[in-house]
Coordinates of N, CA, C and O in Angstrom, one line a residue:
E1426 N -58.0 25.2 -43.4 CA -57.0 25.8 -44.6 C -57.8 26.7 -45.6 O -58.6 26.6 -46.1
R1427 N -57.4 28.0 -45.5 CA -58.1 28.9 -46.4 C -57.7 28.8 -47.7 O -56.7 28.2 -48.1
G1428 N -58.7 29.2 -48.6 CA -58.2 29.1 -50.0 C -57.3 29.6 -50.6 O -57.1 30.9 -50.8
R1429 N -56.0 29.0 -50.5 CA -54.7 29.7 -50.8 C -54.6 30.2 -52.3 O -55.4 29.5 -53.0
G1430 N -54.0 31.4 -52.4 CA -53.7 31.7 -53.7 C -54.9 32.5 -54.2 O -54.7 32.9 -55.6
D1431 N -55.9 32.5 -53.5 CA -57.1 33.1 -54.2 C -57.0 34.8 -54.4 O -57.4 35.6 -55.2
V1432 N -56.0 35.2 -53.1 CA -55.9 36.6 -53.2 C -54.5 37.0 -53.8 O -54.5 38.2 -54.1
E1433 N -53.7 36.2 -53.8 CA -52.3 36.5 -54.6 C -51.8 35.3 -55.4 O -52.4 34.3 -55.4
D1434 N -51.3 35.8 -56.3 CA -50.8 34.7 -57.5 C -50.0 33.8 -56.8 O -49.7 32.6 -56.9
E1435 N -48.9 34.3 -56.2 CA -48.0 33.7 -55.2 C -48.5 33.0 -53.9 O -49.5 33.9 -53.8
D1436 N -48.1 31.8 -53.4 CA -48.7 31.5 -52.3 C -48.8 32.4 -51.2 O -47.7 33.3 -50.9
R1437 N -49.7 32.4 -50.4 CA -49.7 33.6 -49.5 C -49.0 33.0 -48.2 O -48.9 31.8 -47.8
P1438 N -48.2 33.7 -47.6 CA -47.2 33.3 -46.5 C -48.0 33.0 -45.1 O -49.4 33.6 -45.2
E1439 N -47.7 32.1 -44.4 CA -48.4 31.7 -43.5 C -48.7 32.8 -42.5 O -49.8 32.9 -41.6
R1440 N -48.0 33.7 -42.5 CA -48.4 35.0 -41.4 C -47.3 36.1 -41.9 O -46.2 36.1 -42.8
A1441 N -47.8 37.2 -41.3 CA -46.9 38.4 -41.7 C -45.5 38.7 -41.0 O -45.3 38.0 -39.8
E1442 N -44.6 38.8 -41.8 CA -43.1 39.0 -40.9 C -43.2 39.8 -39.9 O -43.5 41.0 -39.9
P1443 N -42.9 39.5 -38.8 CA -43.2 40.2 -37.5 C -42.0 41.4 -37.5 O -41.0 41.1 -37.8
L1444 N -42.5 42.3 -36.6 CA -41.4 43.5 -36.7 C -40.7 43.3 -35.0 O -41.6 42.7 -34.2
S1445 N -39.5 43.7 -35.1 CA -38.7 43.4 -33.9 C -39.1 44.7 -33.2 O -39.8 45.5 -33.4
D1446 N -38.8 44.8 -31.9 CA -39.1 46.0 -30.9 C -38.3 47.0 -31.6 O -39.1 48.4 -31.4
C1447 N -37.2 46.9 -31.7 CA -36.3 48.2 -32.4 C -37.3 48.6 -33.5 O -37.4 49.9 -33.7
E1448 N -37.7 47.7 -34.6 CA -38.4 48.3 -35.8 C -39.8 49.1 -35.3 O -40.0 49.8 -36.3
R1449 N -40.4 48.6 -34.5 CA -41.6 49.2 -33.6 C -41.3 50.4 -33.7 O -42.1 51.3 -33.9
E1450 N -40.4 50.4 -32.6 CA -40.2 51.9 -32.1 C -39.6 52.9 -33.5 O -40.2 54.2 -33.3
I1451 N -39.0 52.7 -34.4 CA -38.5 53.3 -35.5 C -39.9 53.7 -36.1 O -40.0 54.9 -36.7
I1452 N -40.7 52.8 -36.2 CA -42.0 53.2 -37.3 C -42.6 54.0 -36.4 O -43.4 55.2 -36.8
Q1453 N -42.9 54.0 -35.2 CA -43.7 54.7 -34.4 C -42.9 56.1 -34.4 O -43.7 57.3 -34.3
D1454 N -41.6 56.4 -34.2 CA -41.0 57.7 -34.3 C -41.1 58.2 -35.7 O -41.7 59.4 -35.4
T1455 N -41.3 57.8 -36.6 CA -41.2 58.2 -38.0 C -42.5 58.6 -37.9 O -42.8 59.9 -38.8
W1456 N -43.6 57.8 -37.7 CA -44.9 58.2 -37.8 C -45.4 59.3 -37.2 O -46.0 60.3 -37.6
G1457 N -44.8 59.5 -35.8 CA -45.0 60.7 -35.0 C -44.7 62.1 -36.0 O -45.6 63.2 -35.8
Q1458 N -44.0 61.9 -36.8 CA -43.5 63.1 -37.7 C -44.6 63.3 -38.6 O -45.0 64.5 -39.1
V1459 N -44.8 62.1 -39.3 CA -45.9 62.1 -40.5 C -47.5 62.8 -39.8 O -47.7 63.4 -40.6
Y1460 N -47.8 62.2 -38.6 CA -49.0 62.2 -38.3 C -49.1 63.8 -38.0 O -50.4 64.1 -37.8
K1461 N -48.4 64.5 -37.5 CA -48.6 66.0 -37.5 C -49.1 66.8 -38.6 O -49.8 67.8 -38.4
N1462 N -49.0 66.3 -39.9 CA -49.5 66.6 -40.9 C -50.4 65.7 -41.8 O -50.4 65.6 -42.7
C1463 N -51.1 64.9 -40.5 CA -52.1 63.8 -41.1 C -52.9 64.3 -42.4 O -53.0 63.3 -43.2
E1464 N -53.4 65.2 -42.3 CA -54.5 65.4 -43.5 C -53.8 65.7 -44.8 O -54.3 65.1 -45.7
D1465 N -52.9 66.5 -44.6 CA -52.1 66.9 -45.8 C -51.6 65.7 -46.6 O -51.6 65.4 -47.5
V1466 N -50.8 64.8 -45.6 CA -50.2 63.3 -46.1 C -51.2 62.7 -46.7 O -51.1 62.3 -47.8
G1467 N -52.4 62.3 -45.8 CA -53.4 61.5 -46.5 C -54.1 61.8 -47.9 O -54.0 61.2 -48.7
V1468 N -54.0 63.1 -48.0 CA -54.6 63.7 -49.2 C -53.8 63.7 -50.4 O -54.0 63.2 -51.6
S1469 N -52.2 63.8 -50.1 CA -51.3 63.6 -51.0 C -51.3 62.1 -51.6 O -51.0 61.8 -52.8
V1470 N -51.4 61.2 -50.6 CA -51.5 59.9 -50.8 C -52.5 59.6 -51.9 O -52.2 58.8 -53.0
L1471 N -53.5 59.7 -51.5 CA -54.9 59.6 -52.4 C -54.8 60.3 -53.7 O -55.3 59.6 -54.8
I1472 N -54.3 61.1 -53.7 CA -54.2 62.0 -55.0 C -53.1 61.3 -55.6 O -53.6 61.0 -57.1
R1473 N -52.1 60.9 -55.4 CA -51.1 60.2 -56.0 C -51.5 59.1 -56.7 O -51.6 58.5 -57.9
F1474 N -52.2 58.3 -55.8 CA -52.9 57.0 -56.2 C -54.0 56.9 -57.2 O -54.0 56.4 -58.2
F1475 N -54.9 58.4 -57.1 CA -55.8 58.2 -58.1 C -55.4 58.9 -59.6 O -56.0 58.3 -60.5
V1476 N -54.3 59.8 -59.2 CA -53.9 60.0 -60.6 C -53.0 59.2 -61.3 O -53.3 58.8 -62.5
N1477 N -52.3 58.3 -60.6 CA -51.3 57.1 -61.3 C -52.2 55.8 -61.5 O -51.8 55.2 -62.5
F1478 N -53.3 55.8 -60.8 CA -54.1 54.6 -61.0 C -55.6 55.1 -61.3 O -56.4 54.7 -60.0
P1479 N -56.0 55.7 -62.1 CA -57.2 56.3 -62.3 C -58.5 55.4 -62.1 O -59.4 55.9 -61.8
S1480 N -58.1 53.7 -62.3 CA -59.4 53.0 -62.3 C -59.7 53.1 -60.9 O -61.2 52.6 -60.6
A1481 N -58.8 53.5 -59.9 CA -59.1 53.2 -58.7 C -60.4 54.3 -58.4 O -61.0 54.0 -57.2
K1482 N -60.4 55.3 -58.9 CA -61.5 56.2 -58.7 C -63.0 55.7 -58.9 O -63.8 56.5 -58.5
Q1483 N -63.2 54.6 -59.6 CA -64.4 54.1 -59.7 C -65.4 54.0 -58.5 O -66.5 54.0 -58.5
Y1484 N -64.7 53.7 -57.5 CA -65.4 53.5 -56.2 C -65.7 54.7 -55.5 O -66.7 54.4 -54.4
F1485 N -65.5 55.8 -56.0 CA -65.8 57.0 -55.5 C -66.7 57.9 -56.2 O -66.2 58.6 -57.1
S1486 N -68.1 58.1 -55.9 CA -69.2 58.8 -56.7 C -68.9 60.0 -56.9 O -68.8 60.6 -57.9
Q1487 N -68.2 60.6 -56.0 CA -68.0 62.2 -55.9 C -66.8 62.7 -56.7 O -67.0 63.6 -57.5
F1488 N -65.8 61.9 -57.0 CA -64.5 62.2 -58.1 C -64.1 61.1 -59.0 O -63.1 61.4 -59.2
Q1489 N -64.9 60.4 -59.1 CA -64.7 59.3 -60.3 C -64.3 59.9 -61.5 O -63.6 59.3 -62.3
D1490 N -65.2 60.9 -61.8 CA -64.8 61.6 -63.2 C -64.0 62.6 -63.1 O -63.7 63.4 -64.3
M1491 N -63.4 63.1 -61.9 CA -62.4 64.1 -61.9 C -60.9 63.9 -62.4 O -60.3 62.9 -62.3
E1492 N -60.4 64.6 -63.3 CA -59.2 64.3 -63.7 C -58.1 65.2 -63.1 O -57.2 65.0 -62.9
D1493 N -58.6 66.5 -62.6 CA -57.7 67.4 -62.2 C -57.4 67.2 -60.7 O -58.1 67.4 -59.9
P1494 N -55.9 67.2 -60.6 CA -55.7 66.9 -59.1 C -56.0 67.8 -58.0 O -56.5 67.9 -57.0
E1495 N -55.9 69.2 -58.6 CA -56.4 70.5 -57.7 C -58.0 70.4 -57.4 O -58.2 70.7 -56.4
E1496 N -58.6 70.1 -58.2 CA -59.9 69.8 -58.2 C -60.5 68.6 -57.0 O -61.4 68.7 -56.3
M1497 N -59.5 67.5 -57.2 CA -59.8 66.3 -56.3 C -59.6 66.6 -54.7 O -60.3 66.4 -54.2
E1498 N -58.4 67.6 -54.9 CA -58.0 68.1 -53.6 C -59.1 68.7 -52.8 O -59.2 68.7 -51.5
R1499 N -59.9 69.4 -53.5 CA -61.3 70.1 -52.9 C -62.4 69.1 -52.7 O -63.3 69.7 -52.0
S1500 N -62.2 68.1 -53.0 CA -63.5 67.2 -52.9 C -63.6 66.7 -51.4 O -62.5 66.1 -50.8
S1501 N -64.6 66.9 -50.8 CA -65.1 66.7 -49.2 C -65.0 65.1 -49.2 O -64.5 64.5 -48.3
Q1502 N -65.5 64.2 -50.2 CA -65.4 62.8 -50.1 C -63.8 62.2 -50.0 O -63.5 61.3 -49.3
L1503 N -63.0 63.1 -50.7 CA -61.5 62.5 -50.9 C -60.9 62.8 -49.5 O -60.2 62.3 -48.8
R1504 N -61.2 64.3 -49.0 CA -60.8 64.6 -47.9 C -61.1 63.8 -46.6 O -60.4 63.5 -45.9
H1505 N -62.3 63.4 -46.7 CA -62.8 62.7 -45.7 C -62.1 61.2 -45.5 O -61.9 60.4 -44.6
H1506 N -62.0 60.6 -46.9 CA -61.5 59.3 -46.9 C -60.0 59.3 -46.5 O -59.6 58.6 -45.8
A1507 N -59.4 60.4 -46.8 CA -57.9 60.5 -46.5 C -57.8 60.4 -44.9 O -56.9 59.8 -44.4
R1508 N -58.7 61.3 -44.3 CA -58.8 61.3 -43.1 C -58.9 59.9 -42.4 O -58.2 59.6 -41.4
R1509 N -60.0 59.3 -42.7 CA -60.1 57.7 -42.4 C -59.1 57.0 -42.6 O -58.7 56.2 -41.5
F1510 N -58.5 57.0 -43.7 CA -57.5 56.4 -43.9 C -56.4 56.6 -43.1 O -55.6 55.7 -42.4
M1511 N -55.9 57.7 -42.9 CA -54.9 58.2 -41.9 C -55.1 57.9 -40.4 O -54.4 57.4 -39.6
N1512 N -56.3 57.8 -40.0 CA -56.7 57.4 -38.6 C -56.8 56.1 -38.6 O -56.1 55.4 -37.5
A1513 N -56.9 55.2 -39.5 CA -56.8 53.5 -39.4 C -55.5 53.4 -39.4 O -54.9 52.4 -38.4
L1514 N -54.3 54.0 -40.1 CA -53.0 53.8 -40.2 C -52.7 54.2 -38.6 O -51.6 53.6 -38.1
N1515 N -53.1 55.1 -38.5 CA -52.7 55.7 -36.8 C -52.8 54.5 -35.9 O -52.2 54.3 -35.0
T1516 N -54.2 53.9 -35.9 CA -54.7 53.0 -34.9 C -53.5 51.8 -35.1 O -53.2 51.2 -34.0
V1517 N -53.1 51.6 -36.4 CA -52.4 50.3 -36.3 C -50.9 50.7 -35.9 O -50.4 49.8 -35.0
V1518 N -50.1 51.6 -36.2 CA -48.9 51.9 -35.4 C -49.0 52.2 -34.1 O -48.0 51.7 -33.5
E1519 N -50.2 53.0 -33.6 CA -50.0 53.0 -32.2 C -50.3 51.6 -31.4 O -50.0 51.6 -30.2
N1520 N -50.9 50.4 -32.0 CA -51.1 49.1 -31.4 C -50.1 48.2 -32.0 O -50.7 47.1 -31.8
L1521 N -48.9 48.6 -32.6 CA -48.0 47.6 -33.1 C -47.5 46.7 -31.9 O -47.2 45.3 -32.4
H1522 N -47.6 47.0 -30.6 CA -47.2 46.1 -29.6 C -48.5 45.0 -29.3 O -48.3 44.1 -28.4
D1523 N -49.3 45.0 -30.0 CA -50.7 44.4 -29.7 C -51.2 43.6 -30.9 O -52.2 44.2 -31.6
P1524 N -50.5 42.7 -31.4 CA -50.9 42.1 -32.9 C -52.5 41.6 -32.9 O -53.1 41.7 -34.0
E1525 N -53.0 41.4 -31.8 CA -54.8 41.0 -32.0 C -55.5 42.4 -32.4 O -56.2 42.2 -33.4
K1526 N -55.0 43.4 -31.9 CA -55.5 44.6 -32.0 C -55.4 44.9 -33.7 O -56.5 45.3 -34.3
V1527 N -54.2 45.1 -34.1 CA -53.8 45.4 -35.4 C -54.7 44.5 -36.4 O -55.1 45.0 -37.6
S1528 N -54.7 43.3 -36.0 CA -55.3 42.2 -36.9 C -56.6 42.7 -36.8 O -57.4 42.5 -38.1
S1529 N -57.4 42.8 -35.9 CA -58.8 43.2 -35.9 C -59.3 44.4 -36.7 O -60.1 44.5 -37.4
V1530 N -58.4 45.5 -36.6 CA -58.6 46.7 -37.1 C -58.6 46.3 -38.8 O -59.2 46.8 -39.6
L1531 N -57.2 45.7 -39.1 CA -57.2 45.4 -40.6 C -58.2 44.6 -41.3 O -58.6 44.5 -42.2
A1532 N -58.7 43.3 -40.5 CA -59.7 42.7 -40.7 C -61.1 43.4 -41.0 O -61.6 43.2 -42.0
L1533 N -61.3 44.3 -40.3 CA -62.3 45.3 -40.5 C -62.3 46.0 -41.7 O -63.3 46.2 -42.6
V1534 N -61.2 46.6 -42.2 CA -60.9 47.5 -43.2 C -61.1 46.7 -44.5 O -61.8 46.8 -45.4
G1535 N -60.6 45.3 -44.4 CA -60.6 44.3 -45.3 C -61.8 44.2 -45.9 O -62.6 43.9 -46.8
K1536 N -62.6 43.7 -44.8 CA -64.2 43.1 -44.9 C -64.9 44.1 -45.4 O -65.8 44.0 -46.5
A1537 N -64.8 45.4 -45.1 CA -65.5 46.4 -45.6 C -65.4 46.9 -46.7 O -66.2 47.1 -47.6
H1538 N -64.1 46.8 -47.4 CA -63.9 47.2 -48.9 C -64.0 45.8 -49.7 O -64.5 46.2 -50.8
A1539 N -64.2 44.7 -49.2 CA -64.5 43.4 -49.6 C -66.0 43.5 -50.1 O -66.5 43.4 -51.2
I1540 N -66.8 43.6 -48.9 CA -68.1 43.4 -49.1 C -68.9 44.7 -49.5 O -69.7 44.5 -50.2
K1541 N -68.8 45.7 -48.8 CA -69.6 47.0 -49.0 C -69.1 47.5 -50.3 O -69.9 48.1 -51.0
H1542 N -67.8 47.9 -50.5 CA -67.4 48.6 -51.2 C -66.8 47.8 -52.7 O -66.9 48.4 -53.6
K1543 N -66.8 46.5 -52.4 CA -66.1 45.6 -53.7 C -65.0 46.1 -54.2 O -65.0 45.9 -55.5
V1544 N -64.0 46.4 -53.4 CA -62.8 47.0 -54.1 C -61.7 45.9 -54.4 O -61.7 45.1 -53.5
E1545 N -61.2 45.9 -55.5 CA -60.3 44.7 -56.0 C -59.4 44.7 -54.9 O -58.4 45.6 -54.7
P1546 N -58.7 43.7 -54.4 CA -57.7 43.7 -53.3 C -56.2 44.2 -54.1 O -55.3 44.7 -53.1
M1547 N -56.0 44.0 -55.1 CA -55.0 44.7 -55.7 C -54.6 46.1 -55.6 O -53.4 46.5 -55.4
Y1548 N -55.6 46.9 -55.1 CA -55.6 48.3 -55.2 C -54.9 48.4 -53.4 O -54.1 49.4 -53.5
F1549 N -55.0 47.5 -52.7 CA -54.0 47.9 -51.6 C -52.8 47.6 -51.8 O -51.8 48.1 -51.2
K1550 N -52.5 46.6 -52.4 CA -50.9 46.5 -53.1 C -50.1 47.5 -53.5 O -49.4 48.2 -53.1
I1551 N -51.2 48.2 -54.4 CA -50.5 49.4 -55.0 C -50.7 50.6 -54.3 O -49.7 51.2 -54.2
L1552 N -51.6 50.7 -53.4 CA -51.7 51.8 -52.3 C -50.4 51.7 -51.1 O -49.8 52.7 -50.7
T1553 N -50.1 50.7 -50.8 CA -49.1 50.3 -49.8 C -47.9 51.2 -50.4 O -47.0 51.7 -49.8
G1554 N -47.5 50.8 -52.1 CA -46.6 51.2 -52.5 C -46.5 52.7 -52.5 O -45.4 53.7 -52.6
V1555 N -47.6 53.4 -52.9 CA -47.8 54.9 -52.9 C -47.7 55.4 -51.7 O -47.0 56.6 -51.6
I1556 N -48.0 54.9 -50.4 CA -47.7 55.3 -49.2 C -46.3 55.4 -49.0 O -45.7 56.6 -48.6
L1557 N -45.5 54.5 -49.4 CA -44.1 54.4 -48.9 C -43.4 55.6 -49.9 O -42.7 56.3 -49.5
E1558 N -43.9 55.7 -51.3 CA -43.2 56.7 -52.1 C -43.5 58.2 -51.4 O -42.4 59.1 -51.5
V1559 N -44.8 58.5 -50.9 CA -45.1 59.9 -50.5 C -44.1 59.9 -49.4 O -43.6 61.1 -49.5
L1560 N -44.3 59.2 -48.4 CA -43.3 59.5 -47.0 C -41.9 59.7 -47.3 O -41.6 60.5 -46.9
S1561 N -41.3 58.9 -48.3 CA -39.9 58.9 -48.6 C -39.6 60.3 -49.2 O -38.7 60.9 -48.9
E1562 N -40.4 60.8 -49.9 CA -40.4 62.1 -50.8 C -40.6 63.0 -49.9 O -40.1 64.2 -49.7
D1563 N -41.7 62.9 -49.1 CA -42.1 64.3 -48.2 C -41.3 64.3 -46.7 O -41.3 65.6 -46.4
F1564 N -40.8 63.4 -46.5 CA -39.9 63.3 -45.3 C -38.6 62.7 -45.2 O -38.3 61.8 -44.6
P1565 N -37.9 63.1 -46.3 CA -36.6 62.1 -46.7 C -35.7 62.3 -45.2 O -34.9 61.5 -45.3
E1566 N -35.7 63.4 -44.5 CA -34.9 63.3 -43.4 C -35.1 62.4 -42.5 O -34.1 61.7 -41.9
F1567 N -36.6 61.9 -42.3 CA -36.8 60.5 -41.6 C -36.7 59.3 -42.2 O -36.3 58.3 -41.8
F1568 N -37.2 59.1 -43.6 CA -37.2 58.1 -44.2 C -35.8 57.8 -45.0 O -35.9 57.7 -46.2
T1569 N -34.7 57.4 -44.3 CA -33.6 56.7 -44.8 C -34.0 55.5 -45.2 O -34.8 54.9 -45.0
T1570 N -33.0 54.9 -46.0 CA -32.9 53.7 -46.8 C -33.5 52.6 -45.6 O -34.2 51.6 -45.9
E1571 N -32.8 52.5 -44.5 CA -33.1 51.7 -43.4 C -34.5 51.6 -43.2 O -35.3 50.7 -42.8
V1572 N -35.1 52.9 -42.6 CA -36.1 53.3 -42.2 C -37.4 52.6 -43.4 O -38.2 52.1 -43.1
Q1573 N -36.9 53.0 -44.8 CA -37.9 52.7 -45.7 C -38.1 51.3 -45.8 O -39.1 50.7 -46.1
M1574 N -36.8 50.5 -45.6 CA -37.0 49.1 -45.5 C -37.9 48.4 -44.4 O -38.8 47.3 -44.6
I1575 N -37.9 49.3 -43.2 CA -38.8 48.7 -42.1 C -40.3 48.9 -42.3 O -41.1 48.1 -42.0
W1576 N -40.5 50.0 -42.9 CA -41.8 50.6 -43.5 C -42.4 49.6 -44.4 O -43.5 49.4 -44.4
T1577 N -41.5 49.1 -45.5 CA -42.0 48.4 -46.4 C -42.3 47.1 -45.7 O -43.4 46.4 -46.1
K1578 N -41.4 46.4 -44.8 CA -42.1 45.3 -44.0 C -43.2 45.4 -43.3 O -44.3 44.6 -43.2
L1579 N -43.6 46.6 -42.5 CA -45.0 46.9 -42.2 C -46.0 47.0 -43.1 O -47.3 46.4 -42.9
M1580 N -45.9 47.5 -44.4 CA -46.7 47.6 -45.2 C -47.0 46.2 -45.9 O -48.4 46.0 -46.3
G1581 N -46.2 45.4 -46.0 CA -46.4 44.0 -46.4 C -47.4 43.2 -45.3 O -48.4 42.4 -45.8
A1582 N -47.3 43.4 -44.0 CA -48.0 43.2 -43.1 C -49.4 43.6 -43.3 O -50.1 43.0 -42.9
L1583 N -49.4 44.8 -43.5 CA -50.8 45.6 -43.9 C -51.7 44.8 -45.0 O -52.7 44.3 -44.7
Y1584 N -50.8 44.7 -46.0 CA -51.4 43.9 -47.1 C -51.8 42.5 -46.8 O -53.1 42.3 -47.1
W1585 N -51.2 41.8 -46.0 CA -51.4 40.7 -45.7 C -52.6 40.3 -44.6 O -53.5 39.4 -45.0
H1586 N -52.7 41.3 -44.0 CA -53.9 41.1 -42.9 C -55.3 41.3 -43.6 O -56.3 40.9 -43.5
V1587 N -55.1 42.5 -44.6 CA -56.2 43.2 -45.3 C -56.8 42.0 -46.1 O -58.0 41.7 -46.4
T1588 N -55.8 41.2 -47.1 CA -56.1 40.4 -48.1 C -56.8 38.9 -47.3 O -57.4 38.6 -47.8
G1589 N -56.3 39.0 -46.1 CA -56.6 37.7 -45.3 C -58.1 37.6 -45.1 O -58.8 37.0 -45.3
A1590 N -58.5 39.0 -45.0 CA -60.0 39.3 -44.6 C -61.0 39.1 -45.9 O -62.0 38.5 -45.9
Y1591 N -60.2 39.4 -47.0 CA -61.3 39.0 -48.3 C -61.2 37.7 -48.6 O -62.2 37.1 -49.1
T1592 N -60.2 36.8 -48.2 CA -60.2 35.2 -48.3 C -61.1 35.0 -47.4 O -62.0 34.1 -47.7
E1593 N -61.0 35.2 -46.1 CA -62.2 34.8 -45.1 C -63.8 35.0 -45.8 O -64.6 34.4 -45.6
V1594 N -63.9 36.0 -46.3 CA -65.3 36.5 -46.8 C -65.5 35.9 -48.2 O -66.5 36.0 -48.7
G1595 N -64.7 35.0 -48.7 CA -64.8 34.3 -49.9 C -64.7 35.3 -51.1 O -65.2 34.6 -52.1
W1596 N -64.0 35.9 -51.1 CA -63.5 36.7 -52.2 C -62.8 35.9 -53.2 O -61.5 35.6 -52.7
L1597 N -63.0 35.7 -54.5 CA -62.3 34.9 -55.2 C -61.5 35.4 -56.2 O -60.2 35.4 -56.3
Q1598 N -62.0 36.0 -57.2 CA -61.3 36.7 -58.2 C -60.0 37.6 -57.8 O -60.9 38.7 -56.8
V1599 N -59.2 38.0 -58.2 CA -58.5 38.9 -57.8 C -57.8 40.0 -59.0 O -58.0 40.9 -59.0
S1600 N -57.0 39.4 -59.8 CA -56.5 40.3 -60.7 C -57.4 40.7 -62.0 O -56.9 40.5 -63.0
S1601 N -58.7 40.2 -61.7 CA -59.5 40.0 -62.9 C -59.7 41.7 -63.6 O -59.5 41.5 -64.6
S1602 N -59.9 42.5 -63.0 CA -60.5 43.9 -63.5 C -59.7 44.8 -63.3 O -59.9 45.5 -62.1
A1603 N -58.4 45.0 -63.9 CA -57.7 46.5 -63.7 C -58.2 47.2 -64.7 O -57.5 47.5 -65.7
V1604 N -59.3 47.8 -64.6 CA -60.1 48.6 -65.6 C -59.4 49.7 -66.2 O -59.1 50.6 -65.3

């Protein structure tokens, strides 16, 4: 039994809520529209994340002191991270039919952020919210209320997998420093 409650205040569910075939198709269809603009969307998500949650910038040497969103947008480190983040999301969406693959991709993401970058897991919770916000604002014709609910379920699964990796590497404190 993994150390329950380490990564979340509430009890961690036994598993991520599975997506139905229909939900999977809806995610893949809507993602197809998003991914055409993957770099712009990735940059928009990260900039909104860093503007609204400036403490998240502490992990990035190049733009941790930047205040101006336009300056952030020109940061090669930010653009590079936006690309990596969108590519990881793309791998997850393309492999929704293969839970093992999704699990292993997200475990790698979780472990890298826990061990190498020492990122507080709560930032993933915040980021999933920002992703949903930006997608529904930028693609309102695709992100209807129903579609948003399905994407919310996917984001919950993402968070579940990533934080599971934190628990496995023995990450204990979670909401300690919201600097």
